[in-house]
C-alpha positions as semicolon CSV with decimal commas, in nm:
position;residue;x (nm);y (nm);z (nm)
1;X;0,000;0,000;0,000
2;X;0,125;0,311;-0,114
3;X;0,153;0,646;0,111
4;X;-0,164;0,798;-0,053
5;X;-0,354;0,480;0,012
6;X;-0,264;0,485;0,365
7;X;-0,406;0,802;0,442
8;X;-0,712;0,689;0,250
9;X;-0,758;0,406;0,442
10;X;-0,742;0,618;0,761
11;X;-1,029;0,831;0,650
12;X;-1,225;0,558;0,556
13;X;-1,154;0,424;0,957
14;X;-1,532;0,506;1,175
15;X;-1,350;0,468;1,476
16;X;-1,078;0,744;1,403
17;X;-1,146;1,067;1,633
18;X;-1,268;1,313;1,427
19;X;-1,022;1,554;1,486
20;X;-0,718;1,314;1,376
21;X;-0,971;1,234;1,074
22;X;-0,970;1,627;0,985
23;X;-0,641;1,672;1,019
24;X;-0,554;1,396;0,753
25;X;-0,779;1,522;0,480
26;X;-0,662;1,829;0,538
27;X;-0,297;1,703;0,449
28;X;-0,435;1,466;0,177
29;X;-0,515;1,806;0,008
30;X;-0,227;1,969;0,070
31;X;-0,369;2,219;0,334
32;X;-0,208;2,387;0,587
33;X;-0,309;2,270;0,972
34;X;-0,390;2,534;1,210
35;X;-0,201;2,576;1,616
36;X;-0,429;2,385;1,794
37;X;-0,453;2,061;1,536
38;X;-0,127;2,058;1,643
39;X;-0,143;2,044;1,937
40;X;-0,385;1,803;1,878
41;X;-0,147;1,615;1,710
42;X;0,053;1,617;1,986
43;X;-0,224;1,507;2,261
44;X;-0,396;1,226;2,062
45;X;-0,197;1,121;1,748
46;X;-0,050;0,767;1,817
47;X;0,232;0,689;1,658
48;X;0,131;0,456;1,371
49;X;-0,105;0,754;1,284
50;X;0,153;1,032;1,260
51;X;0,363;0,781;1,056
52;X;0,093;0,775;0,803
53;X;0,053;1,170;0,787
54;X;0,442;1,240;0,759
55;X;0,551;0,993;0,544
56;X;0,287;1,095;0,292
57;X;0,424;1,476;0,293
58;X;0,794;1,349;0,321
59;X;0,752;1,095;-0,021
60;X;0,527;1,400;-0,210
61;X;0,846;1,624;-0,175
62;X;1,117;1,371;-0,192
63;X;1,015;1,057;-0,267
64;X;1,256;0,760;-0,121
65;X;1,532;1,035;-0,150
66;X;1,721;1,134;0,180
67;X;1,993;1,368;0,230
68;X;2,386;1,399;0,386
69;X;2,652;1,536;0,326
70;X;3,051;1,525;0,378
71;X;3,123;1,838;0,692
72;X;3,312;1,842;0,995
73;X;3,279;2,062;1,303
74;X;3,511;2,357;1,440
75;X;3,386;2,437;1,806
76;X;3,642;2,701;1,947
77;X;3,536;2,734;2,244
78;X;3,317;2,581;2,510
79;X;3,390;2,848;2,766
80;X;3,033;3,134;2,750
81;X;2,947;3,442;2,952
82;X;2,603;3,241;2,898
83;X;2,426;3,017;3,216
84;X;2,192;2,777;3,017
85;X;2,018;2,510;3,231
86;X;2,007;2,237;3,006
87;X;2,366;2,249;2,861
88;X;2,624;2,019;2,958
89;X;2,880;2,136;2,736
90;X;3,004;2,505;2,845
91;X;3,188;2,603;3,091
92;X;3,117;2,977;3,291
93;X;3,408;3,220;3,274
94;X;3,469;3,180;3,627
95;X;3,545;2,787;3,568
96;X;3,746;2,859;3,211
97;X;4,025;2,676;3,358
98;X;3,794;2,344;3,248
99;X;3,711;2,418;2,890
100;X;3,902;2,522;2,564
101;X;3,958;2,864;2,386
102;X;4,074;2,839;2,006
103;X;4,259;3,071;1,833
104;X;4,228;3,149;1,479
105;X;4,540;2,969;1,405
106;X;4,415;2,642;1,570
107;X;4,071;2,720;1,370
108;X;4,270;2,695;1,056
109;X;4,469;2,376;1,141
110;X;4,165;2,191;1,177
111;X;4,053;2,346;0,807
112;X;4,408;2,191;0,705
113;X;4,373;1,898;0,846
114;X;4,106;1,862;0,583
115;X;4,297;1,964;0,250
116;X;4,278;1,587;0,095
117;X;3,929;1,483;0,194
118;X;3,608;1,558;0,018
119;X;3,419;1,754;0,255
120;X;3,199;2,054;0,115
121;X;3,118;2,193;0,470
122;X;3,272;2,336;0,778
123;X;3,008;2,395;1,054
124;X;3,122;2,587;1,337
125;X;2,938;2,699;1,647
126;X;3,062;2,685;2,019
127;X;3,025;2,872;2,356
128;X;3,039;3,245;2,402
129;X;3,328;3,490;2,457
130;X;3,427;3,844;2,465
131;X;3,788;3,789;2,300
132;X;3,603;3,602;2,023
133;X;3,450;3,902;1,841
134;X;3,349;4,048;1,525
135;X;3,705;4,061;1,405
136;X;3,845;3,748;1,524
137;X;3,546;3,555;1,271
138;X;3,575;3,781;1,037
139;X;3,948;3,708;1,001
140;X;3,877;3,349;1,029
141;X;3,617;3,343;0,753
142;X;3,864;3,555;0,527
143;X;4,178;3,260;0,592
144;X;3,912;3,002;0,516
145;X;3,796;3,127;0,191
146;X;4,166;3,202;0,074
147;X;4,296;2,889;0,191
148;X;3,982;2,687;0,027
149;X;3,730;2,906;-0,141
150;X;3,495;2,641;-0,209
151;X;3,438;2,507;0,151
152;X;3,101;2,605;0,272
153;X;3,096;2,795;0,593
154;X;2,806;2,716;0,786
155;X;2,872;2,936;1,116
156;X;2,763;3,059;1,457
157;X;2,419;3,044;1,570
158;X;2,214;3,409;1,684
159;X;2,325;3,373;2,062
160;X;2,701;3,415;1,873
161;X;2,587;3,741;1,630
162;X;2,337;3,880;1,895
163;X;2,658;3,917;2,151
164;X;2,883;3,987;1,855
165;X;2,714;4,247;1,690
166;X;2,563;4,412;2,074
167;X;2,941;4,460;2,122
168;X;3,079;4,634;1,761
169;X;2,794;4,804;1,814
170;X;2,628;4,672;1,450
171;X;2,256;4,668;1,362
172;X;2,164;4,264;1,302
173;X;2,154;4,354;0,951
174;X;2,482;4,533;0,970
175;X;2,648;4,281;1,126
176;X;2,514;3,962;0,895
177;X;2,643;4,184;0,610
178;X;2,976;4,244;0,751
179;X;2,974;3,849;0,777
180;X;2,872;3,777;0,483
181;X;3,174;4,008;0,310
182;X;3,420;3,855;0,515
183;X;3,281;3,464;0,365
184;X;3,014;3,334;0,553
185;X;2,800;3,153;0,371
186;X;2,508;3,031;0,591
187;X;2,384;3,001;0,943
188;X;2,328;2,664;1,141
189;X;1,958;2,661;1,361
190;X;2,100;2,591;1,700
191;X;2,026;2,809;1,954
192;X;1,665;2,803;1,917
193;X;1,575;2,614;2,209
194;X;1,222;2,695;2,336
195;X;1,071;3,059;2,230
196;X;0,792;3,104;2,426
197;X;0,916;3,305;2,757
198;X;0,747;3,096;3,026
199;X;1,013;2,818;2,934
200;X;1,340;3,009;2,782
201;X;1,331;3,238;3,083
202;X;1,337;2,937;3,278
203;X;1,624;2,732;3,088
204;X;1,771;3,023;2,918
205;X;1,744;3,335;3,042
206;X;2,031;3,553;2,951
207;X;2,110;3,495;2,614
208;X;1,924;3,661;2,297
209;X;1,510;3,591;2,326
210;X;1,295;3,471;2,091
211;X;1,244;3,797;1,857
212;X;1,614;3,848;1,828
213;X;1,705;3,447;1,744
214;X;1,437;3,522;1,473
215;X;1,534;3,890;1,360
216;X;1,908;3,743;1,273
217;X;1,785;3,489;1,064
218;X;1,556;3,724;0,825
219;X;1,830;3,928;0,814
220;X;2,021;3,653;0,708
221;X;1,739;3,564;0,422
222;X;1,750;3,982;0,327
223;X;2,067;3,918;0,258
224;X;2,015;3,632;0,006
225;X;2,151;3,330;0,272
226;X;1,967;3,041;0,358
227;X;1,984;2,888;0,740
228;X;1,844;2,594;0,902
229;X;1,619;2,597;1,288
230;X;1,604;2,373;1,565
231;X;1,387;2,341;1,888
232;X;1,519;2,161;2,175
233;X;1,247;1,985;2,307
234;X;1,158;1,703;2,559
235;X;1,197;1,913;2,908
236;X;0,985;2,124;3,068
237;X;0,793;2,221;2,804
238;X;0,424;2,159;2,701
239;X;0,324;2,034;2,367
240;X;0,128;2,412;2,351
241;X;0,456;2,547;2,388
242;X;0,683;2,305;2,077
243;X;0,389;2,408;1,849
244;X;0,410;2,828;1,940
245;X;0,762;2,735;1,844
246;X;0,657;2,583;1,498
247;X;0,426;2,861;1,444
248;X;0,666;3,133;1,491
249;X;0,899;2,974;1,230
250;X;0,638;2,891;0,999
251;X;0,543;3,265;1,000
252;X;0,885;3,375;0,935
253;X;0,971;3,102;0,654
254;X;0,624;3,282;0,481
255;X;0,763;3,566;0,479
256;X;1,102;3,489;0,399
257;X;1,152;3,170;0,246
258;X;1,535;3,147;0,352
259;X;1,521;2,815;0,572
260;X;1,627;2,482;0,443
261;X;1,555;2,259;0,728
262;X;1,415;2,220;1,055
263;X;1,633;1,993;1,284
264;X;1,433;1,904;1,651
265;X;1,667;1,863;1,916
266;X;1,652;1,591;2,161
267;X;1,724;1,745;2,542
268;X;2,001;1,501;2,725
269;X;2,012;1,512;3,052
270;X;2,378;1,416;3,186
271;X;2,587;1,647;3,342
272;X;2,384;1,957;3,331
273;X;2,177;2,147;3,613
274;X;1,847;1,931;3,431
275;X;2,000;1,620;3,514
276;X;1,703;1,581;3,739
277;X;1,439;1,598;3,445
278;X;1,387;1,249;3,274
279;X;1,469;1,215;2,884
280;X;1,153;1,111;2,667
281;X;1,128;0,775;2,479
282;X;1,199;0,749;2,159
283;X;0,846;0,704;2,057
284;X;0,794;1,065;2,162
285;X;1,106;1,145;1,950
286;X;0,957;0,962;1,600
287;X;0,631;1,144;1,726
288;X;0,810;1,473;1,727
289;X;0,948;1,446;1,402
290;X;0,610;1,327;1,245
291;X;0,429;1,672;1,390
292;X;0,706;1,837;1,255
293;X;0,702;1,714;0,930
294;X;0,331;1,798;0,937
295;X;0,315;2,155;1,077
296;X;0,607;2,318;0,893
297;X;0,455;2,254;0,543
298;X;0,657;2,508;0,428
299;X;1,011;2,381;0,514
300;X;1,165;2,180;0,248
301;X;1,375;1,934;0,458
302;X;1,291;1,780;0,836
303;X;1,660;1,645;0,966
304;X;1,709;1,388;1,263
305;X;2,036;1,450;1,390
306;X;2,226;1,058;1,401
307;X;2,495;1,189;1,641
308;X;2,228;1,300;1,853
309;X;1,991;1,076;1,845
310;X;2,173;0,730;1,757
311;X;2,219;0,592;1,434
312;X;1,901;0,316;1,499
313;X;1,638;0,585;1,557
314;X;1,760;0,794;1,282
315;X;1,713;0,548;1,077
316;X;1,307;0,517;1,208
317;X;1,270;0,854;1,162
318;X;1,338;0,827;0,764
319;X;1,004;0,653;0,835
320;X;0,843;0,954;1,031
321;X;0,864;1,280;0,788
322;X;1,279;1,322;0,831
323;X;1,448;1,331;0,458
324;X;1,770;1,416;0,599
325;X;2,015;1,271;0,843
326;X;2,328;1,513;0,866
327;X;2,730;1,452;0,830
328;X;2,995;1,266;0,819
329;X;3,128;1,454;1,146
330;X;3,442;1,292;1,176
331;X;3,458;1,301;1,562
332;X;3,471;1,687;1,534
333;X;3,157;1,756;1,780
334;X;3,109;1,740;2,163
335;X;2,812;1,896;2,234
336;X;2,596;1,632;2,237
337;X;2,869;1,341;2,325
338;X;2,909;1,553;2,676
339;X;2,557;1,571;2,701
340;X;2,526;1,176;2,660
341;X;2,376;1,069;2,383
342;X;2,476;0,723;2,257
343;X;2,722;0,812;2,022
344;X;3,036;0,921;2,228
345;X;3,280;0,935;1,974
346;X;3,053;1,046;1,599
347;X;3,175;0,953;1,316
348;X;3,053;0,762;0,997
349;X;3,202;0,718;0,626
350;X;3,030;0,815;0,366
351;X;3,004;0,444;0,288
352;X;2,841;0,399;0,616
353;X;2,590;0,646;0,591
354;X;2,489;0,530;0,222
355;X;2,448;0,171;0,398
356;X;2,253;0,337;0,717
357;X;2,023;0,450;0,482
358;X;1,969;0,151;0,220
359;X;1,898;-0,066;0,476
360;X;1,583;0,055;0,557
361;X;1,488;0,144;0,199
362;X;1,556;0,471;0,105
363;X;1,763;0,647;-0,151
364;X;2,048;0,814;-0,030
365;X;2,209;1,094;-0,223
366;X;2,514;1,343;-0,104
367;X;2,433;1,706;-0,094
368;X;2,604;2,056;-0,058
369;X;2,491;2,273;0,200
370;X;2,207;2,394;-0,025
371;X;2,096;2,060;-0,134
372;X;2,219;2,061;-0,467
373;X;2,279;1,707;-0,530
374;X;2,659;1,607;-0,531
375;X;2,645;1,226;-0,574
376;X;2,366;1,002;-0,642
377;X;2,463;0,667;-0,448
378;X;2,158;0,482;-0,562
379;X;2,382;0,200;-0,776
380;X;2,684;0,291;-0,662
381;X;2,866;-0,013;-0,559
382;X;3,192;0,085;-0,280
383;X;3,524;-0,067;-0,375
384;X;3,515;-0,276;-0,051
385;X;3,181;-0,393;-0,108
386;X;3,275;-0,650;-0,258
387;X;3,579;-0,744;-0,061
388;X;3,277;-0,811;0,249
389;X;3,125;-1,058;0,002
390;X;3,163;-1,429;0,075
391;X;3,380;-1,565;-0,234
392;X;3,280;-1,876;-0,380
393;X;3,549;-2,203;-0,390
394;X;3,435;-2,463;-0,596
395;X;3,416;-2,807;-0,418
396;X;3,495;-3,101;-0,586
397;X;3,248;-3,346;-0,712
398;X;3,233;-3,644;-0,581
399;X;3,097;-3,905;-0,776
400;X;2,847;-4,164;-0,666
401;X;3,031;-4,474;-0,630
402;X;2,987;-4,731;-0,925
């Protein structure tokens, strides 16, 4: 049974609740659900249910195709004048001692380090400092671009640019300019967490709020870049309060169109001041993914983050809306590996992430940071591939005796 069929068969279902049943016509025909379906969604859709809904959407836009692409990380610095509850991977200025500050120098070794391997991106975001400024990533960016003009800089998040540009004393719009001269090409989405107040005042309270994280990003878009967005959910948050956080992107992306994909953001408890607060199951995670797929009908892309989540449930969530699943990595991230999510050391070839996703079915294909397609691994058959295969020895024949 096909994904169109599916949601067919669902409508045709007498015992469905009639609000679940509205909601699927509604995205049989393409149209756009409003705040409280989702939360609906979020209060009565069982899992088998959102499956249905997402997958649909996720095969009209992409069919079996799902995305990743060859990047490594550059985090200099997990030191930040910022206090956030739920993060187990900064250290305060007054424990610095603990952490790491990179200069540009060691910034650039790590691009070096790089010079034979065919990665297209370099995503960089860390923790926050004053000595890290508006001239030291400028600079950066500039030694990038000469040293490798065609690596993609995906960098710094709006906690980063709000400091950054609060301190040169640069409008938002000033300041992503000024970036954008000096060679940045796009923004990552972290940094997002939770908008509505009555939780980021609660797990985030002195870094940039909600209208700022979002002000960066148009003025990112203005400026002809794209950027991604994330939500960190599975806290203290409501379901009322993931879905104001949908909505407030979805408004944006109408009026700007300049975000690729929208990446949730599992919260990990270990070795944070939440360690307290229980992680959800992963069937809340698929479900997550599923409602996201659903409410952001105008994002192209939904992406499960493997090092985050684990390389099994990424690969269920290719089932649940998400066309995407990140990197390579190479071991270049510890934000979530501190935090304690089951990969501790990330890392996959790009053989192991074409395998990842054939085995449950789905089509993988290498990107650039915009999604133009690099390599189509459909048929493509690894050197070593065949090295794994059992060879054949022919036996002898023994004859039946006479």
């Amino acid at each position: 049974m096909d994904a169109e069929s599916k949601i067919k068969f669902l409508l045709e279902n007498e015992r469905l609740d009639s609000g679940l049943k509205a909601i699927a016509a509604k995205v049989l025909e393409g149209e756009r659900i409003s705040f409280d379906e989702g939360v609906l969604l979020f209060e009565r859709g069982e899992l088998g249910y959102l499956g249905v809904l997402a997958n649909y959407i996720r095969e009209k836009r992409h069919g079996d195709y799902t995305y990743f692409n060859r990047n490594f990380h550059i985090e200099p610095t997990n030191v930040c004048v910022y206090d956030c509850k739920f993060c187990s991977y900064s250290r305060l200025i007054k424990n610095r001692d603990d952490g790491w500050e990179m200069d540009v120098d060691a910034m650039m070794d790590i691009v070096r380090k790089y010079d034979n391997e065919a990665v297209t991106e370099v995503h960089i975001t860390g923790g926050v400092v004053p000595k890290q400024d508006l001239d030291f990533y400028a600079s950066f960016f500039r030694r990038s671009k000469a040293h490798r003009p065609e690596l993609h800089i995906k960098a710094l998040t709006p906690v980063e640019y709000y400091y950054i540009f609060k301190k040169a004393k640069l409008s938002h719009y000033e300041g992503m300019k000024y970036m954008k001269e000096a060679g940045l090409d796009s923004m990552p989405g972290g940094g997002a967490e939770i908008f509505h107040p009555e939780i980021r005042e609660q797990i985030a309270a002195d870094k940039c709020n909600a209208e700022q994280w979002l002000d960066i990003h148009e003025q990112a878009h203005k400026l002809g870049m794209r950027s991604n967005a994330t939500m960190l959910y599975g806290h203290i948050e409501k379901y009322h309060h993931r879905i104001d956080h949908m909505e407030r992107l979805r408004q944006l992306q109408d009026k700007t169109g300049g975000f690729q994909a929208f990446i949730p953001l599992k919260f990990r408890n270990k070795d944070n001041q939440m360690s307290h607060v229980p992680e959800v199951s992963v069937i809340e995670d698929l479900r997550n993914y599923a409602i996201s797929r659903i409410y952001l009908d105008n994002f192209d892309h939904i992406k499960s983050y493997w090092a985050m989540i684990g390389r099994d449930t990424a690969q269920l969530s290719l089932s649940f809306g998400v066309d995407d699943i990140d990197g390579t990595i190479d071991d270049t991230t510890k934000i979530y590996s501190m935090a304690g999510s089951e990969e501790q050391a990330p890392k996959m070839s790009t053989q192991q992430l074409v395998e990842l996703i054939r085995h449950v079915g789905r089509h993988p294909i290498e990107r650039s940071t915009l999604y133009d397609v690099i390599t189509d691994y459909k048929d493509v058959v690894f050197e070593d591939e065949n090295e794994k295969k059992a060879r054949y020895y022919p036996l002898p024949v023994i004859g039946e005796k006479a």
